[in-house]
PDB file of C-alpha atoms in Angstrom:
ATOM      1  CA  MET A1101      -2.288   0.772 -15.080  1.00 42.00           C
ATOM      2  CA  GLY A1102      -1.538   4.012 -13.064  1.00 38.00           C
ATOM      3  CA  SER A1103       0.924   4.352 -10.573  1.00 36.00           C
ATOM      4  CA  LEU A1104      -1.155   3.957  -7.657  1.00 38.00           C
ATOM      5  CA  GLY A1105      -2.168   0.479  -9.089  1.00 42.00           C
ATOM      6  CA  ARG A1106       1.294  -0.636  -9.809  1.00 42.00           C
ATOM      7  CA  VAL A1107       2.424   0.102  -6.166  1.00 46.00           C
ATOM      8  CA  THR A1108      -0.618  -1.584  -4.718  1.00 47.00           C
ATOM      9  CA  GLU A1109       0.238  -4.846  -6.928  1.00 50.00           C
ATOM     10  CA  ILE A1110       3.881  -4.837  -5.797  1.00 49.00           C
ATOM     11  CA  GLU A1111       3.196  -4.457  -2.166  1.00 49.00           C
ATOM     12  CA  GLN A1112       0.582  -7.307  -2.405  1.00 47.00           C
ATOM     13  CA  HIS A1113       2.896  -9.736  -4.247  1.00 52.00           C
ATOM     14  CA  SER A1114       6.318  -8.797  -2.789  1.00 57.00           C
ATOM     15  CA  ALA A1115       7.186  -8.909   0.813  1.00 76.00           C
ATOM     16  CA  SER A1116      10.907  -7.440   0.485  1.00 93.00           C
ATOM     17  CA  PHE A1117      13.185  -5.748  -1.975  1.00 98.00           C
ATOM     18  CA  ARG A1118      16.513  -7.782  -2.600  1.00 98.00           C
ATOM     19  CA  LEU A1119      19.485  -5.564  -2.696  1.00 98.00           C
ATOM     20  CA  ALA A1120      22.836  -7.271  -3.658  1.00 97.00           C
ATOM     21  CA  TYR A1121      26.028  -5.650  -2.754  1.00 97.00           C
ATOM     22  CA  VAL A1122      29.706  -6.372  -3.536  1.00 96.00           C
ATOM     23  CA  PRO A1123      32.620  -6.271  -0.771  1.00 96.00           C
ATOM     24  CA  GLY A1124      33.657  -2.868   0.340  1.00 96.00           C
ATOM     25  CA  VAL A1125      30.320  -1.324  -0.385  1.00 96.00           C
ATOM     26  CA  THR A1126      28.403  -0.214   2.570  1.00 93.00           C
ATOM     27  CA  PRO A1127      24.674   0.273   2.189  1.00 95.00           C
ATOM     28  CA  THR A1128      23.876   1.076   5.768  1.00 93.00           C
ATOM     29  CA  LYS A1129      22.842   4.734   5.109  1.00 91.00           C
ATOM     30  CA  TRP A1130      20.470   4.013   2.493  1.00 95.00           C
ATOM     31  CA  LEU A1131      19.109   1.190   4.423  1.00 95.00           C
ATOM     32  CA  ARG A1132      18.092   3.638   7.142  1.00 95.00           C
ATOM     33  CA  VAL A1133      16.195   5.851   4.680  1.00 96.00           C
ATOM     34  CA  TRP A1134      14.455   2.961   3.170  1.00 97.00           C
ATOM     35  CA  GLU A1135      13.104   1.713   6.617  1.00 95.00           C
ATOM     36  CA  GLU A1136      11.933   5.331   7.330  1.00 94.00           C
ATOM     37  CA  ARG A1137      10.122   5.720   4.172  1.00 94.00           C
ATOM     38  CA  LEU A1138       8.896   2.075   3.394  1.00 95.00           C
ATOM     39  CA  PRO A1139       8.557   0.423   6.660  1.00 94.00           C
ATOM     40  CA  ASP A1140       6.148  -2.173   5.414  1.00 94.00           C
ATOM     41  CA  VAL A1141       8.543  -3.365   2.738  1.00 96.00           C
ATOM     42  CA  ARG A1142      11.693  -5.398   4.053  1.00 95.00           C
ATOM     43  CA  LEU A1143      14.903  -4.546   2.449  1.00 97.00           C
ATOM     44  CA  GLU A1144      16.833  -7.798   2.108  1.00 97.00           C
ATOM     45  CA  LEU A1145      20.691  -7.287   1.675  1.00 96.00           C
ATOM     46  CA  LEU A1146      22.440 -10.195  -0.463  1.00 97.00           C
ATOM     47  CA  GLN A1147      26.317  -9.916  -0.097  1.00 95.00           C
ATOM     48  CA  SER A1148      28.021 -11.239  -3.070  1.00 94.00           C
ATOM     49  CA  THR A1149      31.373 -11.563  -4.947  1.00 91.00           C
ATOM     50  CA  PRO A1150      31.610  -8.938  -7.782  1.00 85.00           C
ATOM     51  CA  SER A1151      30.903 -11.707 -10.498  1.00 83.00           C
ATOM     52  CA  GLU A1152      28.005 -13.134  -8.447  1.00 90.00           C
ATOM     53  CA  GLY A1153      26.544  -9.645  -7.974  1.00 89.00           C
ATOM     54  CA  HIS A1154      26.098  -9.272 -11.958  1.00 90.00           C
ATOM     55  CA  GLY A1155      24.865 -12.953 -11.904  1.00 92.00           C
ATOM     56  CA  LEU A1156      22.051 -12.317  -9.423  1.00 95.00           C
ATOM     57  CA  LEU A1157      20.966  -9.173 -11.264  1.00 95.00           C
ATOM     58  CA  LEU A1158      20.736 -11.182 -14.633  1.00 93.00           C
ATOM     59  CA  THR A1159      19.040 -14.214 -13.302  1.00 94.00           C
ATOM     60  CA  GLY A1160      16.312 -12.364 -11.145  1.00 94.00           C
ATOM     61  CA  GLY A1161      17.923 -13.244  -7.742  1.00 96.00           C
ATOM     62  CA  ALA A1162      18.071  -9.669  -6.819  1.00 97.00           C
ATOM     63  CA  ASP A1163      15.899  -6.623  -7.650  1.00 98.00           C
ATOM     64  CA  ALA A1164      19.018  -4.368  -7.799  1.00 98.00           C
ATOM     65  CA  GLY A1165      22.655  -4.246  -6.642  1.00 98.00           C
ATOM     66  CA  LEU A1166      25.446  -1.969  -5.433  1.00 98.00           C
ATOM     67  CA  VAL A1167      28.208  -3.070  -7.779  1.00 97.00           C
ATOM     68  CA  ARG A1168      31.373  -2.257  -9.265  1.00 96.00           C
ATOM     69  CA  LEU A1169      31.699  -1.023 -13.007  1.00 95.00           C
ATOM     70  CA  PRO A1170      31.609  -2.097 -15.979  1.00 93.00           C
ATOM     71  CA  VAL A1171      28.424  -3.975 -16.291  1.00 92.00           C
ATOM     72  CA  ASP A1172      26.603  -5.469 -19.326  1.00 93.00           C
ATOM     73  CA  ARG A1173      24.669  -2.205 -20.502  1.00 93.00           C
ATOM     74  CA  THR A1174      22.811  -4.045 -23.084  1.00 94.00           C
ATOM     75  CA  VAL A1175      20.647  -5.822 -20.359  1.00 95.00           C
ATOM     76  CA  LEU A1176      21.357  -3.593 -17.041  1.00 96.00           C
ATOM     77  CA  SER A1177      20.579  -0.167 -16.261  1.00 97.00           C
ATOM     78  CA  ALA A1178      23.225   1.589 -14.093  1.00 97.00           C
ATOM     79  CA  ILE A1179      23.639   4.842 -12.102  1.00 97.00           C
ATOM     80  CA  PRO A1180      27.457   5.584 -11.283  1.00 97.00           C
ATOM     81  CA  LEU A1181      27.328   6.633  -7.611  1.00 96.00           C
ATOM     82  CA  TYR A1182      31.147   7.523  -6.620  1.00 96.00           C
ATOM     83  CA  THR A1183      34.713   6.661  -7.546  1.00 98.00           C
ATOM     84  CA  GLU A1184      37.144   5.080  -5.151  1.00 98.00           C
ATOM     85  CA  THR A1185      40.607   5.941  -4.219  1.00 98.00           C
ATOM     86  CA  THR A1186      43.294   3.124  -5.113  1.00 98.00           C
ATOM     87  CA  VAL A1187      45.798   2.319  -2.470  1.00 98.00           C
ATOM     88  CA  VAL A1188      48.615   0.036  -1.971  1.00 98.00           C
ATOM     89  CA  VAL A1189      48.680  -2.290   1.082  1.00 98.00           C
ATOM     90  CA  PHE A1190      52.053  -3.196   2.598  1.00 98.00           C
ATOM     91  CA  PRO A1191      53.337  -4.555   5.982  1.00 97.00           C
ATOM     92  CA  LYS A1192      53.764  -1.675   8.610  1.00 95.00           C
ATOM     93  CA  ASP A1193      57.538  -2.052   8.712  1.00 94.00           C
ATOM     94  CA  HIS A1194      57.901  -1.883   4.866  1.00 94.00           C
ATOM     95  CA  TRP A1195      60.088   0.998   3.440  1.00 94.00           C
ATOM     96  CA  LEU A1196      57.148   2.490   1.685  1.00 93.00           C
ATOM     97  CA  GLY A1197      55.779   3.245   5.004  1.00 89.00           C
ATOM     98  CA  ALA A1198      59.154   5.091   5.991  1.00 84.00           C
ATOM     99  CA  ALA A1199      58.578   7.479   3.363  1.00 74.00           C
ATOM    100  CA  GLU A1200      57.131  10.936   4.152  1.00 75.00           C
ATOM    101  CA  ALA A1201      54.970  11.343   1.299  1.00 78.00           C
ATOM    102  CA  GLU A1202      51.394  10.563   1.571  1.00 86.00           C
ATOM    103  CA  GLU A1203      51.009   9.021  -1.930  1.00 94.00           C
ATOM    104  CA  VAL A1204      53.046   6.338  -3.631  1.00 95.00           C
ATOM    105  CA  THR A1205      53.805   6.312  -7.356  1.00 95.00           C
ATOM    106  CA  VAL A1206      53.992   3.646  -9.932  1.00 96.00           C
ATOM    107  CA  ALA A1207      57.734   4.034 -10.193  1.00 96.00           C
ATOM    108  CA  ASP A1208      58.113   3.409  -6.515  1.00 95.00           C
ATOM    109  CA  LEU A1209      56.450  -0.158  -7.058  1.00 96.00           C
ATOM    110  CA  ALA A1210      58.930  -0.900  -9.832  1.00 96.00           C
ATOM    111  CA  GLU A1211      61.136  -3.598  -7.931  1.00 96.00           C
ATOM    112  CA  GLU A1212      58.100  -4.711  -5.778  1.00 97.00           C
ATOM    113  CA  ILE A1213      55.968  -7.853  -6.325  1.00 98.00           C
ATOM    114  CA  VAL A1214      52.515  -6.676  -6.835  1.00 98.00           C
ATOM    115  CA  PHE A1215      49.778  -9.408  -6.284  1.00 98.00           C
ATOM    116  CA  HIS A1216      46.926  -9.602  -8.875  1.00 97.00           C
ATOM    117  CA  PRO A1217      44.006 -11.584  -7.320  1.00 97.00           C
ATOM    118  CA  GLN A1218      41.680 -13.484  -9.621  1.00 95.00           C
ATOM    119  CA  ASP A1219      38.902 -11.229  -8.178  1.00 94.00           C
ATOM    120  CA  ASP A1220      40.623  -8.103  -8.866  1.00 96.00           C
ATOM    121  CA  VAL A1221      37.984  -5.252  -9.608  1.00 95.00           C
ATOM    122  CA  LEU A1222      40.650  -2.903 -10.999  1.00 96.00           C
ATOM    123  CA  GLU A1223      41.403  -2.915 -14.852  1.00 94.00           C
ATOM    124  CA  TRP A1224      45.042  -2.386 -15.992  1.00 95.00           C
ATOM    125  CA  PRO A1225      45.073  -1.640 -19.481  1.00 92.00           C
ATOM    126  CA  ASP A1226      48.535  -0.740 -19.443  1.00 90.00           C
ATOM    127  CA  GLY A1227      49.432  -3.666 -17.248  1.00 92.00           C
ATOM    128  CA  LEU A1228      49.977  -4.088 -13.485  1.00 92.00           C
ATOM    129  CA  PRO A1229      52.684  -1.937 -11.997  1.00 95.00           C
ATOM    130  CA  GLY A1230      55.796  -3.780 -10.430  1.00 96.00           C
ATOM    131  CA  ARG A1231      56.876  -7.270 -10.856  1.00 97.00           C
ATOM    132  CA  PRO A1232      54.149 -10.016 -11.350  1.00 94.00           C
ATOM    133  CA  ALA A1233      54.055 -12.721  -8.741  1.00 94.00           C
ATOM    134  CA  PHE A1234      54.525 -16.346  -9.509  1.00 92.00           C
ATOM    135  CA  GLU A1235      51.081 -17.025  -9.265  1.00 93.00           C
ATOM    136  CA  ARG A1236      47.846 -15.387  -8.841  1.00 96.00           C
ATOM    137  CA  PRO A1237      45.997 -15.501  -5.529  1.00 97.00           C
ATOM    138  CA  ALA A1238      42.330 -16.684  -5.869  1.00 96.00           C
ATOM    139  CA  THR A1239      41.021 -13.833  -3.813  1.00 96.00           C
ATOM    140  CA  THR A1240      41.724 -10.591  -2.486  1.00 97.00           C
ATOM    141  CA  GLY A1241      41.712 -12.243   1.035  1.00 96.00           C
ATOM    142  CA  ASP A1242      44.199 -14.499   0.023  1.00 97.00           C
ATOM    143  CA  ALA A1243      46.390 -11.934  -1.368  1.00 98.00           C
ATOM    144  CA  ILE A1244      46.283  -9.865   1.942  1.00 98.00           C
ATOM    145  CA  GLU A1245      47.611 -12.959   3.665  1.00 98.00           C
ATOM    146  CA  LEU A1246      50.690 -12.994   1.557  1.00 98.00           C
ATOM    147  CA  VAL A1247      51.274  -9.361   1.915  1.00 98.00           C
ATOM    148  CA  ALA A1248      51.240  -9.995   5.713  1.00 98.00           C
ATOM    149  CA  ALA A1249      53.928 -12.636   5.352  1.00 97.00           C
ATOM    150  CA  ASN A1250      55.953  -9.847   3.399  1.00 96.00           C
ATOM    151  CA  VAL A1251      55.947 -11.452   0.188  1.00 97.00           C
ATOM    152  CA  GLY A1252      54.686  -8.579  -1.800  1.00 98.00           C
ATOM    153  CA  VAL A1253      52.126  -5.572  -1.985  1.00 98.00           C
ATOM    154  CA  LEU A1254      48.628  -5.323  -3.336  1.00 98.00           C
ATOM    155  CA  ALA A1255      46.661  -2.470  -5.213  1.00 98.00           C
ATOM    156  CA  VAL A1256      43.040  -2.250  -4.262  1.00 98.00           C
ATOM    157  CA  PRO A1257      40.160   0.324  -3.732  1.00 98.00           C
ATOM    158  CA  GLN A1258      40.549   1.749  -0.472  1.00 98.00           C
ATOM    159  CA  SER A1259      37.100   0.430   0.873  1.00 98.00           C
ATOM    160  CA  LEU A1260      38.734  -3.111   0.347  1.00 98.00           C
ATOM    161  CA  ALA A1261      41.933  -2.295   2.181  1.00 98.00           C
ATOM    162  CA  ARG A1262      39.675  -0.894   5.168  1.00 97.00           C
ATOM    163  CA  LEU A1263      37.583  -4.434   4.877  1.00 97.00           C
ATOM    164  CA  HIS A1264      40.657  -6.596   5.158  1.00 97.00           C
ATOM    165  CA  HIS A1265      42.267  -4.275   7.784  1.00 96.00           C
ATOM    166  CA  ARG A1266      44.940  -5.925   9.928  1.00 97.00           C
ATOM    167  CA  ARG A1267      46.969  -4.193  12.570  1.00 96.00           C
ATOM    168  CA  ASP A1268      50.275  -5.426  11.004  1.00 97.00           C
ATOM    169  CA  LEU A1269      49.288  -3.771   7.633  1.00 98.00           C
ATOM    170  CA  THR A1270      48.919  -0.305   6.406  1.00 96.00           C
ATOM    171  CA  TYR A1271      48.206   1.546   2.971  1.00 97.00           C
ATOM    172  CA  ARG A1272      49.004   4.533   0.891  1.00 96.00           C
ATOM    173  CA  THR A1273      47.298   6.375  -1.934  1.00 97.00           C
ATOM    174  CA  LEU A1274      48.696   4.810  -5.293  1.00 97.00           C
ATOM    175  CA  ALA A1275      48.707   7.756  -7.691  1.00 96.00           C
ATOM    176  CA  ASP A1276      47.808   7.940 -11.395  1.00 94.00           C
ATOM    177  CA  VAL A1277      46.469   4.323 -11.574  1.00 96.00           C
ATOM    178  CA  PRO A1278      42.970   3.016 -12.349  1.00 96.00           C
ATOM    179  CA  GLN A1279      40.156   3.607 -10.137  1.00 97.00           C
ATOM    180  CA  SER A1280      36.930   1.823  -9.281  1.00 97.00           C
ATOM    181  CA  GLN A1281      33.584   3.033  -9.885  1.00 97.00           C
ATOM    182  CA  VAL A1282      30.540   1.808  -7.824  1.00 97.00           C
ATOM    183  CA  ALA A1283      27.192   1.965  -9.302  1.00 97.00           C
ATOM    184  CA  LEU A1284      23.627   1.162  -8.653  1.00 98.00           C
ATOM    185  CA  ALA A1285      22.415  -1.554 -11.297  1.00 98.00           C
ATOM    186  CA  TRP A1286      19.283  -3.206 -11.978  1.00 98.00           C
ATOM    187  CA  PRO A1287      17.669  -5.194 -14.974  1.00 96.00           C
ATOM    188  CA  GLU A1288      16.433  -2.800 -17.588  1.00 92.00           C
ATOM    189  CA  ALA A1289      13.194  -5.097 -18.112  1.00 92.00           C
ATOM    190  CA  ALA A1290      12.306  -4.968 -14.543  1.00 92.00           C
ATOM    191  CA  THR A1291      12.238  -1.166 -13.486  1.00 93.00           C
ATOM    192  CA  THR A1292       9.600  -1.587 -10.785  1.00 94.00           C
ATOM    193  CA  ASP A1293       8.185   1.205  -8.692  1.00 95.00           C
ATOM    194  CA  LEU A1294      10.328   0.054  -5.741  1.00 96.00           C
ATOM    195  CA  VAL A1295      13.534   0.110  -7.907  1.00 97.00           C
ATOM    196  CA  GLU A1296      12.446   3.862  -8.669  1.00 96.00           C
ATOM    197  CA  GLU A1297      12.206   4.434  -4.978  1.00 96.00           C
ATOM    198  CA  PHE A1298      15.671   3.077  -4.312  1.00 97.00           C
ATOM    199  CA  ILE A1299      16.838   5.263  -7.028  1.00 96.00           C
ATOM    200  CA  GLY A1300      15.511   8.173  -5.358  1.00 96.00           C
ATOM    201  CA  ILE A1301      17.089   7.364  -1.880  1.00 96.00           C
ATOM    202  CA  VAL A1302      20.561   6.797  -3.406  1.00 95.00           C
ATOM    203  CA  ARG A1303      20.282  10.025  -5.288  1.00 93.00           C
ATOM    204  CA  GLY A1304      18.906  12.034  -2.197  1.00 90.00           C
ATOM    205  CA  ARG A1305      15.604  12.789  -3.307  1.00 88.00           C
ATOM    206  CA  THR A1306      13.076  13.751  -0.582  1.00 81.00           C
ATOM    207  CA  ALA A1307       9.862  11.446   0.155  1.00 77.00           C
ATOM    208  CA  ASN A1308       7.751  14.287  -1.558  1.00 74.00           C
ATOM    209  CA  SER A1309       9.898  14.072  -4.742  1.00 69.00           C
ATOM    210  CA  SER A1310       7.810  13.875  -8.012  1.00 45.00           C
ATOM    211  CA  ARG A1311       9.792  10.730  -8.670  1.00 53.00           C
ATOM    212  CA  GLY A1312       9.009   9.075  -5.330  1.00 50.00           C
ATOM    213  CA  ARG A1313       6.065   7.158  -6.628  1.00 52.00           C
ATOM    214  CA  THR A1314       5.688   4.739  -4.058  1.00 51.00           C
ATOM    215  CA  ALA A1315       5.819   7.478  -1.215  1.00 47.00           C
ATOM    216  CA  ALA A1316       3.184   9.511  -3.204  1.00 46.00           C
ATOM    217  CA  ALA A1317       1.003   6.756  -3.857  1.00 46.00           C
ATOM    218  CA  GLU A1318       1.046   5.566  -0.060  1.00 48.00           C
ATOM    219  CA  GLN A1319       0.006   9.241   0.785  1.00 46.00           C
ATOM    220  CA  GLN A1320      -2.928   9.032  -1.843  1.00 45.00           C
ATOM    221  CA  ARG A1321      -4.081   5.925   0.170  1.00 46.00           C
ATOM    222  CA  GLN A1322      -4.267   7.615   3.271  1.00 49.00           C
ATOM    223  CA  PRO A1323      -7.908   8.512   4.237  1.00 52.00           C
ATOM    224  CA  LYS A1324      -8.522  12.416   4.166  1.00 49.00           C
ATOM    225  CA  PRO A1325      -9.583  13.790   7.542  1.00 50.00           C
ATOM    226  CA  GLN A1326     -13.270  14.771   7.065  1.00 54.00           C
ATOM    227  CA  THR A1327     -13.932  18.368   8.259  1.00 49.00           C
ATOM    228  CA  ALA A1328     -17.510  19.060   9.748  1.00 49.00           C
ATOM    229  CA  ARG A1329     -19.667  21.444   7.905  1.00 55.00           C
ATOM    230  CA  LYS A1330     -20.272  24.678   9.266  1.00 53.00           C
ATOM    231  CA  PRO A1331     -24.047  25.351   9.999  1.00 53.00           C
ATOM    232  CA  GLN A1332     -25.498  27.870   7.677  1.00 55.00           C
ATOM    233  CA  ALA A1333     -26.050  31.124   9.150  1.00 52.00           C
ATOM    234  CA  ALA A1334     -29.592  32.069   9.457  1.00 49.00           C
ATOM    235  CA  SER A1335     -30.708  34.738   7.203  1.00 48.00           C
ATOM    236  CA  ARG A1336     -30.840  38.125   8.912  1.00 49.00           C
ATOM    237  CA  THR A1337     -34.224  38.763   7.139  1.00 47.00           C
ATOM    238  CA  GLN A1338     -36.759  36.135   6.764  1.00 50.00           C
ATOM    239  CA  GLN A1339     -38.150  35.940   3.440  1.00 53.00           C
ATOM    240  CA  LYS A1340     -41.537  37.270   3.071  1.00 53.00           C
ATOM    241  CA  PRO A1341     -44.313  34.982   1.916  1.00 53.00           C
ATOM    242  CA  LYS A1342     -45.409  35.183  -1.789  1.00 53.00           C
ATOM    243  CA  PRO A1343     -48.924  36.218  -2.317  1.00 54.00           C
ATOM    244  CA  GLY A1344     -51.152  33.009  -2.237  1.00 53.00           C
ATOM    245  CA  GLN A1345     -48.847  31.180   0.098  1.00 51.00           C
ATOM    246  CA  ARG A1346     -49.590  30.206   3.648  1.00 52.00           C
ATOM    247  CA  GLY A1347     -48.027  32.096   6.578  1.00 51.00           C
ATOM    248  CA  ALA A1348     -46.571  30.480   9.549  1.00 47.00           C
ATOM    249  CA  GLY A1349     -49.929  30.314  11.280  1.00 48.00           C
ATOM    250  CA  GLY A1350     -51.494  28.489   8.201  1.00 49.00           C
ATOM    251  CA  ALA A1351     -53.477  31.300   7.266  1.00 49.00           C
ATOM    252  CA  ARG A1352     -53.592  32.196   3.333  1.00 49.00           C
ATOM    253  CA  THR A1353     -52.206  35.478   2.569  1.00 48.00           C
ATOM    254  CA  GLY A1354     -53.931  37.717   0.044  1.00 49.00           C
ATOM    255  CA  GLY A1355     -52.303  40.130  -2.373  1.00 47.00           C
ATOM    256  CA  SER A1356     -53.491  43.074  -0.156  1.00 45.00           C
ATOM    257  CA  ARG A1357     -55.048  43.834   3.333  1.00 49.00           C
ATOM    258  CA  THR A1358     -58.945  44.320   3.295  1.00 47.00           C
ATOM    259  CA  ALA A1359     -59.532  47.916   4.041  1.00 49.00           C
ATOM    260  CA  GLN A1360     -60.853  48.659   7.477  1.00 52.00           C
ATOM    261  CA  PRO A1361     -63.820  51.063   7.781  1.00 49.00           C
ATOM    262  CA  LYS A1362     -62.985  54.442   8.980  1.00 52.00           C
ATOM    263  CA  ARG A1363     -64.174  55.314  12.567  1.00 52.00           C
ATOM    264  CA  GLY A1364     -66.179  58.688  12.606  1.00 50.00           C
ATOM    265  CA  ARG A1365     -65.098  61.080  15.217  1.00 50.00           C
ATOM    266  CA  LYS A1366     -67.545  61.307  18.134  1.00 49.00           C
ATOM    267  CA  ARG A1367     -69.263  64.529  18.866  1.00 44.00           C
TER     268      ARG A1367
END
């Protein structure tokens, strides 16, 4: 089946494109481009936790997802999009905020209780900095509440610090620590034309790109305007009838005219 046939089949059997996304990721800019290019295919956003996002892709609950790496590359394809800065969140009256430096180091946290929530999206191969809390909070949101109570501090990607913003909290960049990578992932066995279209959008391809198969097929389906044929110009010199053909008046023409008798000169 050709590209045009696949696109037609997808649009007939799929009323929407389901996109999962994890906390901290903002798909708004890509949603606007999708609506401009594919106004007839609704993009359905499915907010999920990091673990649920992978599950939706593996079970067919979403067509693609904006997730955090790593993912299971044996069944999922993934395109890394960007890497986030890691920050440390603490109360505004904390001594870390009084320092003039824009960055905080791991050494600065040596005597601090650093929370490690169970939904932490950062990997710590060398161990979490600072002193471990007596108990791990269930979620990042729970850890933020404990930070606000001045119990400890929290290291998270900057987008999550903004997501859980509070007036009594602030954050600084945490230097030389693991960072989180956001990627577009989808089931490798289900790379549909709509998935290809969204890949093109997040990569910044134009609608006329050779990989924008859906947009190209849509243009092919548009009826081409018919141009009126120009009337053929009349021949400057009419074709002379061939010998034996009838002329315009219906008389048969001969090969040569009959010689007319010469008139004598009157005397």
